[in-house]
XYZ file of C-alpha atoms in Angstrom:
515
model
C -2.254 -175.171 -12.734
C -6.138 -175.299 -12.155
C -6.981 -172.719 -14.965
C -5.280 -174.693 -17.551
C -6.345 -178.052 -15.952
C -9.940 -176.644 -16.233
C -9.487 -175.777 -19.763
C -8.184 -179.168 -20.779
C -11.188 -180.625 -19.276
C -13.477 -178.417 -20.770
C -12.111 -178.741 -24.266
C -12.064 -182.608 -23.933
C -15.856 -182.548 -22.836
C -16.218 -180.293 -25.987
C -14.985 -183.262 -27.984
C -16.425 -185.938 -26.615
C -20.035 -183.952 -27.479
C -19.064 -183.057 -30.984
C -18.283 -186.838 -31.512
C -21.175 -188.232 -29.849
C -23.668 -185.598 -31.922
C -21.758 -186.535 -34.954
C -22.027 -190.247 -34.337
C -25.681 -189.523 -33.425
C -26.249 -187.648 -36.997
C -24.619 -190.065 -38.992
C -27.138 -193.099 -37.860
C -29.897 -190.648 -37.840
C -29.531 -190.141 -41.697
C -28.648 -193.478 -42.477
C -31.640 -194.771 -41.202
C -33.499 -192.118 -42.737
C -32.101 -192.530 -46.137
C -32.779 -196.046 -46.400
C -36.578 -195.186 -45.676
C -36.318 -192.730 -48.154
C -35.455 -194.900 -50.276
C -37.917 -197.894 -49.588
C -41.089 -195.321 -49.801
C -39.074 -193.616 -53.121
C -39.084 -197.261 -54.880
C -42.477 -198.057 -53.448
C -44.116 -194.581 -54.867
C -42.547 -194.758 -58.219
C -43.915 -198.104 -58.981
C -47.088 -197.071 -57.836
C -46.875 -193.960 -59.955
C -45.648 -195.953 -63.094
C -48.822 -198.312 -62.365
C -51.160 -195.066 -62.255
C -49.682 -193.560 -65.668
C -49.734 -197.131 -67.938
C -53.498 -197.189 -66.898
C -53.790 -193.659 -68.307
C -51.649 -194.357 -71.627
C -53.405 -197.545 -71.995
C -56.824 -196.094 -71.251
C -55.877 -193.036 -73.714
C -54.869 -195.201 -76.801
C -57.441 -197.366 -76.077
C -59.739 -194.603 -76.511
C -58.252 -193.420 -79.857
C -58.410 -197.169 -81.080
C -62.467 -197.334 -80.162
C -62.940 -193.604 -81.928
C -62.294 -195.813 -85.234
C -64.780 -198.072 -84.318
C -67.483 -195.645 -83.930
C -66.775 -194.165 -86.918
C -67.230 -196.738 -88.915
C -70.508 -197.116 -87.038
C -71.419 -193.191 -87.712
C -70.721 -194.383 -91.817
C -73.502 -197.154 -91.037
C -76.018 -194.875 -89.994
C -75.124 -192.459 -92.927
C -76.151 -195.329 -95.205
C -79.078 -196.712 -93.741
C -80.927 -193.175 -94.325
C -78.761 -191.402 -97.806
C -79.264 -193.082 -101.281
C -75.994 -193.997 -103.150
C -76.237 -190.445 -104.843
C -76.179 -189.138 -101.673
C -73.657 -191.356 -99.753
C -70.946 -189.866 -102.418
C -71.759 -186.330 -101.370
C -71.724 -187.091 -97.612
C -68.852 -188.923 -97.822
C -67.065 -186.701 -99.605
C -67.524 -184.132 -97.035
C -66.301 -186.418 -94.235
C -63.207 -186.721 -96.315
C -62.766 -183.663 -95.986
C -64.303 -182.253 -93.177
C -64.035 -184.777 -90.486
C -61.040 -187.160 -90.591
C -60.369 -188.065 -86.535
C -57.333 -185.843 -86.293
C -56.331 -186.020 -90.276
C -55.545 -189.922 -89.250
C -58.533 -191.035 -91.827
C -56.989 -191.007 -95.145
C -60.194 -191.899 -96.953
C -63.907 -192.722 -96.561
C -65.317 -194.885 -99.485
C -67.902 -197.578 -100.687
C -68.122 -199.870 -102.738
C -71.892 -200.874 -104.469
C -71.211 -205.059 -105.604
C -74.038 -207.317 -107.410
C -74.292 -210.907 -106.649
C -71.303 -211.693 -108.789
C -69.749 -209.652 -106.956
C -68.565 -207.237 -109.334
C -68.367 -203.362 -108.404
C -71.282 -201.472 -110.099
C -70.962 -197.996 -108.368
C -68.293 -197.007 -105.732
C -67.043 -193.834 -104.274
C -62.950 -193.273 -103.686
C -62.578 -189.548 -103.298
C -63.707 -187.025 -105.603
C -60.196 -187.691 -108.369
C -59.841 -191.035 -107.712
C -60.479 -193.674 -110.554
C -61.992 -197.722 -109.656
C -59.413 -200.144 -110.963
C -60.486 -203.884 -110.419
C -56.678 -204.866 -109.693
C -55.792 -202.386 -106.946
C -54.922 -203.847 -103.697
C -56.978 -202.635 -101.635
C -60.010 -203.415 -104.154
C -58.200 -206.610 -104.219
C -58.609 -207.413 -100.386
C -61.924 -205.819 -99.555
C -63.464 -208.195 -103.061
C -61.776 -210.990 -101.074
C -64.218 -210.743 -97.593
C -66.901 -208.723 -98.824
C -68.751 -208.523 -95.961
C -66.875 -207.039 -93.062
C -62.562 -206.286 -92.508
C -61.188 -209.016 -90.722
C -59.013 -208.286 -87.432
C -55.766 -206.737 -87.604
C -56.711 -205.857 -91.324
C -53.307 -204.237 -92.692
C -52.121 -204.341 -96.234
C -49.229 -203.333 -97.775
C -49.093 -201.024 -101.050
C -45.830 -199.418 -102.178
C -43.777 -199.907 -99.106
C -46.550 -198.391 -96.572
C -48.667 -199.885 -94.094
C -52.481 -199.037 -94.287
C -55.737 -200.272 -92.088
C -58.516 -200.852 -94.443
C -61.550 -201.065 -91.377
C -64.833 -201.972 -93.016
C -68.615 -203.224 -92.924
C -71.349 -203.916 -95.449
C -75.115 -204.233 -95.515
C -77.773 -205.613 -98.245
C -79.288 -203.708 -100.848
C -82.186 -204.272 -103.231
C -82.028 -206.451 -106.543
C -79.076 -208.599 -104.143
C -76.452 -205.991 -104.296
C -74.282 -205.243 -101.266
C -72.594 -202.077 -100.107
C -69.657 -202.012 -98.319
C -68.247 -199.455 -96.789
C -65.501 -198.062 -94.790
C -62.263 -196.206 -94.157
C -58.702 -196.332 -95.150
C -55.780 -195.224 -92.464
C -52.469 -194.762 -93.551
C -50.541 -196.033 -90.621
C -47.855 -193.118 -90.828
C -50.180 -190.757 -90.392
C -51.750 -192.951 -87.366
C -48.100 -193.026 -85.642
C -47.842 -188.946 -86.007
C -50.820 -188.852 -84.522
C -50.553 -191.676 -81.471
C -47.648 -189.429 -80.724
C -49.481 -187.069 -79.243
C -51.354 -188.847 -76.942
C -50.980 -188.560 -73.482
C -47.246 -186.892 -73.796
C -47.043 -185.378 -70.223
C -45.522 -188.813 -68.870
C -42.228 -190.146 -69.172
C -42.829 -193.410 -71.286
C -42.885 -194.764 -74.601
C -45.132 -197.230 -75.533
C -45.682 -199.627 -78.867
C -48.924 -201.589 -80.341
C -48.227 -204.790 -82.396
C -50.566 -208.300 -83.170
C -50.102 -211.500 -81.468
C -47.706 -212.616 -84.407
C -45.423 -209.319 -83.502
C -46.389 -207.288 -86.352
C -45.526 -203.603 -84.641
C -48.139 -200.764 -85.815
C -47.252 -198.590 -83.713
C -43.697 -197.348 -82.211
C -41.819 -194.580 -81.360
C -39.361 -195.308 -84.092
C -41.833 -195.034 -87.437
C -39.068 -197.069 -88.668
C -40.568 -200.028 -87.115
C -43.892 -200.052 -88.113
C -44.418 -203.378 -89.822
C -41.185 -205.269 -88.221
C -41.654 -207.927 -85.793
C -41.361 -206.931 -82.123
C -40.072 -210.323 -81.352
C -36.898 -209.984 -83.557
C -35.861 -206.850 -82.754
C -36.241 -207.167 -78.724
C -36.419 -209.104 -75.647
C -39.603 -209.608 -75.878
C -40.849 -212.938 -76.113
C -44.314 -214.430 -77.283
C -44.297 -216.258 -74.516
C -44.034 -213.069 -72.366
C -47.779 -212.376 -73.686
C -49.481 -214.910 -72.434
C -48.127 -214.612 -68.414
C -50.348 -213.243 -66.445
C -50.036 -209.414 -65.942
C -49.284 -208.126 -62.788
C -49.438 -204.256 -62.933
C -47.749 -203.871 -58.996
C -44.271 -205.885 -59.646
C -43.889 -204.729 -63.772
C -40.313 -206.998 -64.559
C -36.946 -204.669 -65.032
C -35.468 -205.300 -68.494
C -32.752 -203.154 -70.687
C -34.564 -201.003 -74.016
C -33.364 -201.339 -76.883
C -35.015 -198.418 -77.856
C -33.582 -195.827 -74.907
C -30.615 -198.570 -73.805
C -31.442 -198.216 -70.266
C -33.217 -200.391 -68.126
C -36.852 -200.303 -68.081
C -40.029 -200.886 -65.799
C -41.923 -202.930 -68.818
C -45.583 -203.340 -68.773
C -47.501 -205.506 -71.299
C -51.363 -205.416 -71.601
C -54.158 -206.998 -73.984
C -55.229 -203.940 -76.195
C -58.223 -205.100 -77.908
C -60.997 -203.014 -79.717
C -63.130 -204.156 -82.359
C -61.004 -204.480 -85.461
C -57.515 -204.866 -83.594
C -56.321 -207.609 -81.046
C -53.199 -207.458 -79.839
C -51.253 -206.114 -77.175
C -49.218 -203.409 -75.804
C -46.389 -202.531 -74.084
C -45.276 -199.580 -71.752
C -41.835 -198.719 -70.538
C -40.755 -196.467 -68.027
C -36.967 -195.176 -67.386
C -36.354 -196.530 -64.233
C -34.145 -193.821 -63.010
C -37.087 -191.602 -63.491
C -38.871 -190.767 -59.971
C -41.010 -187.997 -58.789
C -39.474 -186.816 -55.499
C -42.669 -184.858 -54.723
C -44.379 -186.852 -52.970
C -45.612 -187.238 -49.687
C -43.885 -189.938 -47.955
C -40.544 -188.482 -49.242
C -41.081 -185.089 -47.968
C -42.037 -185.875 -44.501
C -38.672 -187.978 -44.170
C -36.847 -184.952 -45.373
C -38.017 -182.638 -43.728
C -37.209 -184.813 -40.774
C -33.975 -184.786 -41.672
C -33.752 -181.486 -42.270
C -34.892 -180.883 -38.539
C -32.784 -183.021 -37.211
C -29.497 -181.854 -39.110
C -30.352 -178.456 -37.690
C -30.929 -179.245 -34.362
C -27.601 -181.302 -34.108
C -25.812 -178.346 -35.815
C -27.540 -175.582 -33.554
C -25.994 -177.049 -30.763
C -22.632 -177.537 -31.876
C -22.057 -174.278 -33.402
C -23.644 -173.258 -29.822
C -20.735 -174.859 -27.680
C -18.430 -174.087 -30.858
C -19.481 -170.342 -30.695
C -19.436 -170.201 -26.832
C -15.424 -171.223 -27.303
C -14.955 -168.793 -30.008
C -16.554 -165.881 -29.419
C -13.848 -163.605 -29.652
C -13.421 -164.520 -33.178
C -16.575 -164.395 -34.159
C -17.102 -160.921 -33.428
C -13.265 -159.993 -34.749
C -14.715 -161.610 -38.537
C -18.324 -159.651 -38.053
C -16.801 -156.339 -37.567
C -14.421 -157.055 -40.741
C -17.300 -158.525 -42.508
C -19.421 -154.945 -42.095
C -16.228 -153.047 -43.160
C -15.926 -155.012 -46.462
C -19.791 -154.628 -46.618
C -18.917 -150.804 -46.530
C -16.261 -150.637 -49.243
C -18.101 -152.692 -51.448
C -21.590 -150.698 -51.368
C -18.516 -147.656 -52.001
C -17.811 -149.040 -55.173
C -20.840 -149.947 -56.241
C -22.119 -146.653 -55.485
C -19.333 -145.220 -57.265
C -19.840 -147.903 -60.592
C -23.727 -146.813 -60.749
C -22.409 -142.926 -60.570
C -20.018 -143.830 -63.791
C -22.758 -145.741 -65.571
C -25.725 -142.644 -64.958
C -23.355 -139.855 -65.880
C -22.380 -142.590 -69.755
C -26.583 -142.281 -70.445
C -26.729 -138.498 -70.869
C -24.350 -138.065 -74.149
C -25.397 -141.841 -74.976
C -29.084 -140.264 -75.250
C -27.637 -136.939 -77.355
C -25.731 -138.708 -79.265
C -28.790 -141.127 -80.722
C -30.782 -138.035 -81.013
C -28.259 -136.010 -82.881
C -27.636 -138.878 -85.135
C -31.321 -138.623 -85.836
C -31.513 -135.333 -86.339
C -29.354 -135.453 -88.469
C -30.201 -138.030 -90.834
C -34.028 -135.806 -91.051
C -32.617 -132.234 -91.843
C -31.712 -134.001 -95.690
C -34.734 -136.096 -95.693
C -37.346 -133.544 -93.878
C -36.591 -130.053 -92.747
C -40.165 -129.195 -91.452
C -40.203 -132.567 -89.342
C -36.462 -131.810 -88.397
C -37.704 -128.341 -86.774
C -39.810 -130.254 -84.886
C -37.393 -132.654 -84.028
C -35.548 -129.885 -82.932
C -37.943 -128.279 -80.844
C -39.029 -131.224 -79.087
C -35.009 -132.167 -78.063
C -35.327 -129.324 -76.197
C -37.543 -129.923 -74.016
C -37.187 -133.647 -74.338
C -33.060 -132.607 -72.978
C -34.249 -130.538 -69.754
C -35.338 -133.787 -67.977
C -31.711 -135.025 -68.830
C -29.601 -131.815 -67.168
C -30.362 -132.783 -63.677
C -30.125 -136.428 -62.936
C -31.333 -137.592 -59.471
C -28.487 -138.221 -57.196
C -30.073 -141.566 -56.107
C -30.957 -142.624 -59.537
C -34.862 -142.731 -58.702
C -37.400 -140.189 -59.673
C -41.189 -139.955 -59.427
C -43.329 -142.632 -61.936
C -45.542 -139.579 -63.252
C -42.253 -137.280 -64.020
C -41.019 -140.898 -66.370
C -44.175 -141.144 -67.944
C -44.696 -137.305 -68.773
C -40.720 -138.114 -70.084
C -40.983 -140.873 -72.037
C -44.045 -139.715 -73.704
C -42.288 -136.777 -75.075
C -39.409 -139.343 -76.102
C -42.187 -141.263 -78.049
C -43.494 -137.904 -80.005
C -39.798 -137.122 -80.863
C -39.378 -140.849 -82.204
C -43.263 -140.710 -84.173
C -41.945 -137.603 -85.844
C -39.271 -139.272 -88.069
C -40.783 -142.814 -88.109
C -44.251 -142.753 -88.582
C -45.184 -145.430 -89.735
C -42.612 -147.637 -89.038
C -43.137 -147.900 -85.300
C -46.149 -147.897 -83.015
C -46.544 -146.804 -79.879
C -49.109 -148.248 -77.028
C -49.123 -146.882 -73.277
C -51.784 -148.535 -71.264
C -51.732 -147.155 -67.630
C -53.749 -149.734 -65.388
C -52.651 -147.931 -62.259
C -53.589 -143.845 -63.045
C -54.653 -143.969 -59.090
C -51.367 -145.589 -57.402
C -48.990 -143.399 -59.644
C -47.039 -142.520 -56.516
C -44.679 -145.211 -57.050
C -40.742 -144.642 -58.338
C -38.693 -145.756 -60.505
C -34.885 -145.517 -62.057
C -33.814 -142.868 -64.011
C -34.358 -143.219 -67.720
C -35.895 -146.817 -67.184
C -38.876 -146.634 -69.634
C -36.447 -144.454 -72.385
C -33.725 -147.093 -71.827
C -36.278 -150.154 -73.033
C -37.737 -148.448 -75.521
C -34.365 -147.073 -77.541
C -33.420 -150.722 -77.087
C -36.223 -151.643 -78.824
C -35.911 -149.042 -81.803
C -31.642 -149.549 -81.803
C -31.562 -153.588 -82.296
C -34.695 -154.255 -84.067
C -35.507 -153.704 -87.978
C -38.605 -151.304 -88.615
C -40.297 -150.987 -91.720
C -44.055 -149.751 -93.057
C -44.717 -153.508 -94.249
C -43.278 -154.606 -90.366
C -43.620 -152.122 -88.380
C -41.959 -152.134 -84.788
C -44.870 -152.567 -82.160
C -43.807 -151.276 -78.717
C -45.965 -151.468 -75.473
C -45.918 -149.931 -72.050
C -48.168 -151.712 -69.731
C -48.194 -150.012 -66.044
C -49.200 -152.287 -63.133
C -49.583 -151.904 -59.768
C -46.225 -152.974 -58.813
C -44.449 -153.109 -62.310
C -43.959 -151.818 -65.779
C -44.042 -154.410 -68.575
C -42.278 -153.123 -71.861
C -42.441 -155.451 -74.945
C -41.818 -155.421 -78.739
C -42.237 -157.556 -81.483
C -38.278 -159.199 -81.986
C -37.402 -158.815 -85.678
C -33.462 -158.330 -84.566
C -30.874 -156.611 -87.304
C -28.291 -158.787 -88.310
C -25.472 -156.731 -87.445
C -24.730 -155.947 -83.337
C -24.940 -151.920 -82.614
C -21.766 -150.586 -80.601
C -22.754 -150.603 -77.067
C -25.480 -153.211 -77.090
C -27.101 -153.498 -74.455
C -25.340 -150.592 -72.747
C -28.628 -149.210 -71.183
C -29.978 -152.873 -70.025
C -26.572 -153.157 -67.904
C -27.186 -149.765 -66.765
C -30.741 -150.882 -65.181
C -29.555 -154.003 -64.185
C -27.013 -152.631 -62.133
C -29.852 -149.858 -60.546
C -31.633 -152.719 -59.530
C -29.140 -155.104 -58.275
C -27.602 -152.144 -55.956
C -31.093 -151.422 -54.356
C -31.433 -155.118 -53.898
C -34.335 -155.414 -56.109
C -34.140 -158.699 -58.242
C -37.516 -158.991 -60.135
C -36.024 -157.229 -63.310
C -36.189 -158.931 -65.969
C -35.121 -158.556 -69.545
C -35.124 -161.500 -71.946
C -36.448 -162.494 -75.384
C -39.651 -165.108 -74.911
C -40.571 -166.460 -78.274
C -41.250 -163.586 -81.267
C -41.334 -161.115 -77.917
C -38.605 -159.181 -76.730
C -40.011 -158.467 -72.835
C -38.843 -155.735 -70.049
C -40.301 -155.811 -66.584
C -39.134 -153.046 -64.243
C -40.250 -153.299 -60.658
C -41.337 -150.120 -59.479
C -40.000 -148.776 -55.933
């Protein structure tokens, strides 16, 4: 009766631990997700804060790169003559536009009557009196009034302008024209690596900028929540107000700032996803990685009086888990075997096929073709039982497998082996590796003397990089990708996972770890 009495006892103790640790865990966590939490909300508004400076400060800057070229035109006029001025500025046309945003830079030469005597308008482009924009610049001859925009065939464009006197009381004004589409493609991308929108509009709403092009020239008050009212609170940058987007339809942290330069007032407005925080931050990883210390800890010692009670069992499941381990390097062993012993006909049979398609096109290269099979074939009758063979008996291999491709393509491929590593060649590698990427290359990728196929072998210290340029044929080769699995499976049983075979842009790229 005292044995069982003293297990009873011990397993109850057992239980009442596991419950208190677990009780002890579960406050632990709570308390330490709901500072999580508070620091996660306090960061990302700080971090919102810190990027609507930046946008702001960015767009600002684009905004004030107007202004000082119109200020650059008024020091090209004070020193050129009016022949002069329509060379220069017919070079800045073309030359220098601020990011192809400047549609055109022009003057216009006006007596006292204020009638145009001379002007420049682009090297094709005619002076009619009745044109808009003539219209508007005749209208305040002497400098572009704020927020300047005028509308000509269904588009938005800034005319931004200044004048100065000239002898005999004419004036010359001159300036630059923006088309405002152009502007938005270009305010696009401005400070991009944040996750915001933002959108530029006057004090009566007029919207010259938005991430929507469709927008440019609606009212900003009609089509959101925003209010004019909302422009003239005061700004406070820490507490930004929550409100739903129209544009994303998810709630927002909204900012709204002045955004003045010289020939634009108005304002602007941010918005940040709210759901969008950076976990990376300080305050945030110190909590979890107190969590994380304290999870362990509480499970260390429950799997320590769980393992004490269970030991038995433990050890039955680790013996059975090594036996499994067993079988299944068996079969893997057994599955690589299969795949090596597939690559030594798969290699004749390409070569043969090659061969002969040149004994009707080429007898003399064919000979040759011939010849070098040979000797290309006696690295192929003795496989390595382990599937890895020296890095200097792969190179000397796959640089007679190169000469036996060169002979019946020519010109349509290329072949470049840089060794970086001719002292540390003492590393290994799988069998066939280099031959594998590079038939891959030649099998699923169209070659011609216009295109040729350019194919690289790039030895480093601790890895062979194989690329080619990726022109693929439209039709899939039986047994794509045959020799790729083949490697893959070399790599994966040796526990080496660096290998890497993908397509990254108009490059097809290889990278076999070396052993």
């Amino acid at each position: 009766m005292k044995t069982p009495n003293n297990r009873y006892i011990s397993r109850k103790a057992f239980i009442a631990i596991g419950t208190a640790i677990l009780a002890i865990t579960m406050i632990s966590i709570y308390f330490l997700s709901s500072s999580i939490n508070n620091s996660n909300q306090e960061t990302y508004k700080y971090i919102t804060q810190k990027n609507f400076y930046q946008k702001l400060g960015a767009l600002e800057m684009e905004f004030q790169n107007l202004d000082e070229h119109l200020l650059s035109l008024a020091e090209i006029t004070e020193t050129s003559s009016i022949q002069d001025l329509k060379m220069k500025f017919d070079v800045l046309s073309k030359v220098y536009n601020n990011g192809n945003i400047i549609r055109l830079n022009w003057f216009l030469v006006v007596n006292e009557q204020n009638q145009v005597i001379d002007y420049y308008l682009g090297s094709n482009r005619q002076f009619h009196n009745d044109h808009t924009f003539v219209k508007t610049i005749l209208a305040n001859p002497t400098s572009s009034l704020v927020n300047n925009f005028v509308v000509k065939d269904n588009h938005y464009y800034w005319l931004i302008y200044n004048s100065r006197s000239l002898e005999e009381g004419n004036k010359l004004i001159y300036g630059i024209t923006l088309d405002m589409e152009s502007f938005h493609k270009y305010l696009t991308t401005i400070d991009v690596s944040t996750p915001n929108y933002a959108y530029i509009f006057t004090k009566e709403g007029l919207c010259i900028y938005h991430p929507e092009i469709s927008l440019i020239g609606k009212n900003v008050f009609e089509l959101s929540s925003l209010k004019p009212q909302d422009t003239i609170s005061s700004f406070k940058a820490k507490e930004p107000p929550v409100v739903l987007s129209e544009y994303l339809n998810l709630e927002v942290f909204r900012f709204i700032s002045p955004f003045n330069s010289k020939n634009f007032k108005g304002y602007i407005t941010v918005n940040f996803p709210k759901f969008n925080v950076d976990d990376n931050i300080k305050p945030i990883q110190r909590n979890t990685i107190l969590i994380f210390i304290t999870t362990v800890s509480l499970i260390v010692i429950l799997f320590y009086f769980f393992s004490q009670a269970n030991k038995r069992a433990h050890l039955e499941k680790k013996e059975l888990a090594i036996e499994n381990e067993k079988v299944k390097k068996e079969k893997a062993l057994m599955q690589l075997q299969q795949l090596k012993n597939q690559i030594n006909p798969h290699f004749l049979f390409n070569s043969l096929n090659s061969l002969y398609m040149l004994i009707d096109i080429n007898p003399d290269t064919a000979q040759k073709f011939t010849l070098n099979l040979s000797k290309t074939y006696r690295y192929l009758i003795t496989p390595p039982e382990d599937n890895i063979v020296d890095l200097n008996d792969e190179i000397t291999f796959i640089q007679k497998y190169i000469t036996l491709q060169q002979l019946r393509f020519s010109k349509e491929i290329h072949f470049e082996l840089i060794n970086k590593n001719e002292e540390h060649n003492d590393k290994k590698i799988p069998y066939l590796a280099l031959q594998i990427t590079v038939e891959n290359a030649l099998k699923h990728n169209i070659a011609t003397t216009e295109n040729p196929l350019l194919i690289q072998i790039i030895i480093e210290r601790d890895y062979i990089v194989v690329t080619n340029n990726y022109n693929p044929k439209k039709s899939h080769q039986q047994g794509e990708l045959f020799g790729l699995k083949y490697l893959q499976s070399i790599y994966k049983y040796y526990n080496k996972p660096d290998f890497i075979a993908r397509q990254e842009g108009d490059t097809f790229v290889c990278i076999l770890p070396l052993f």
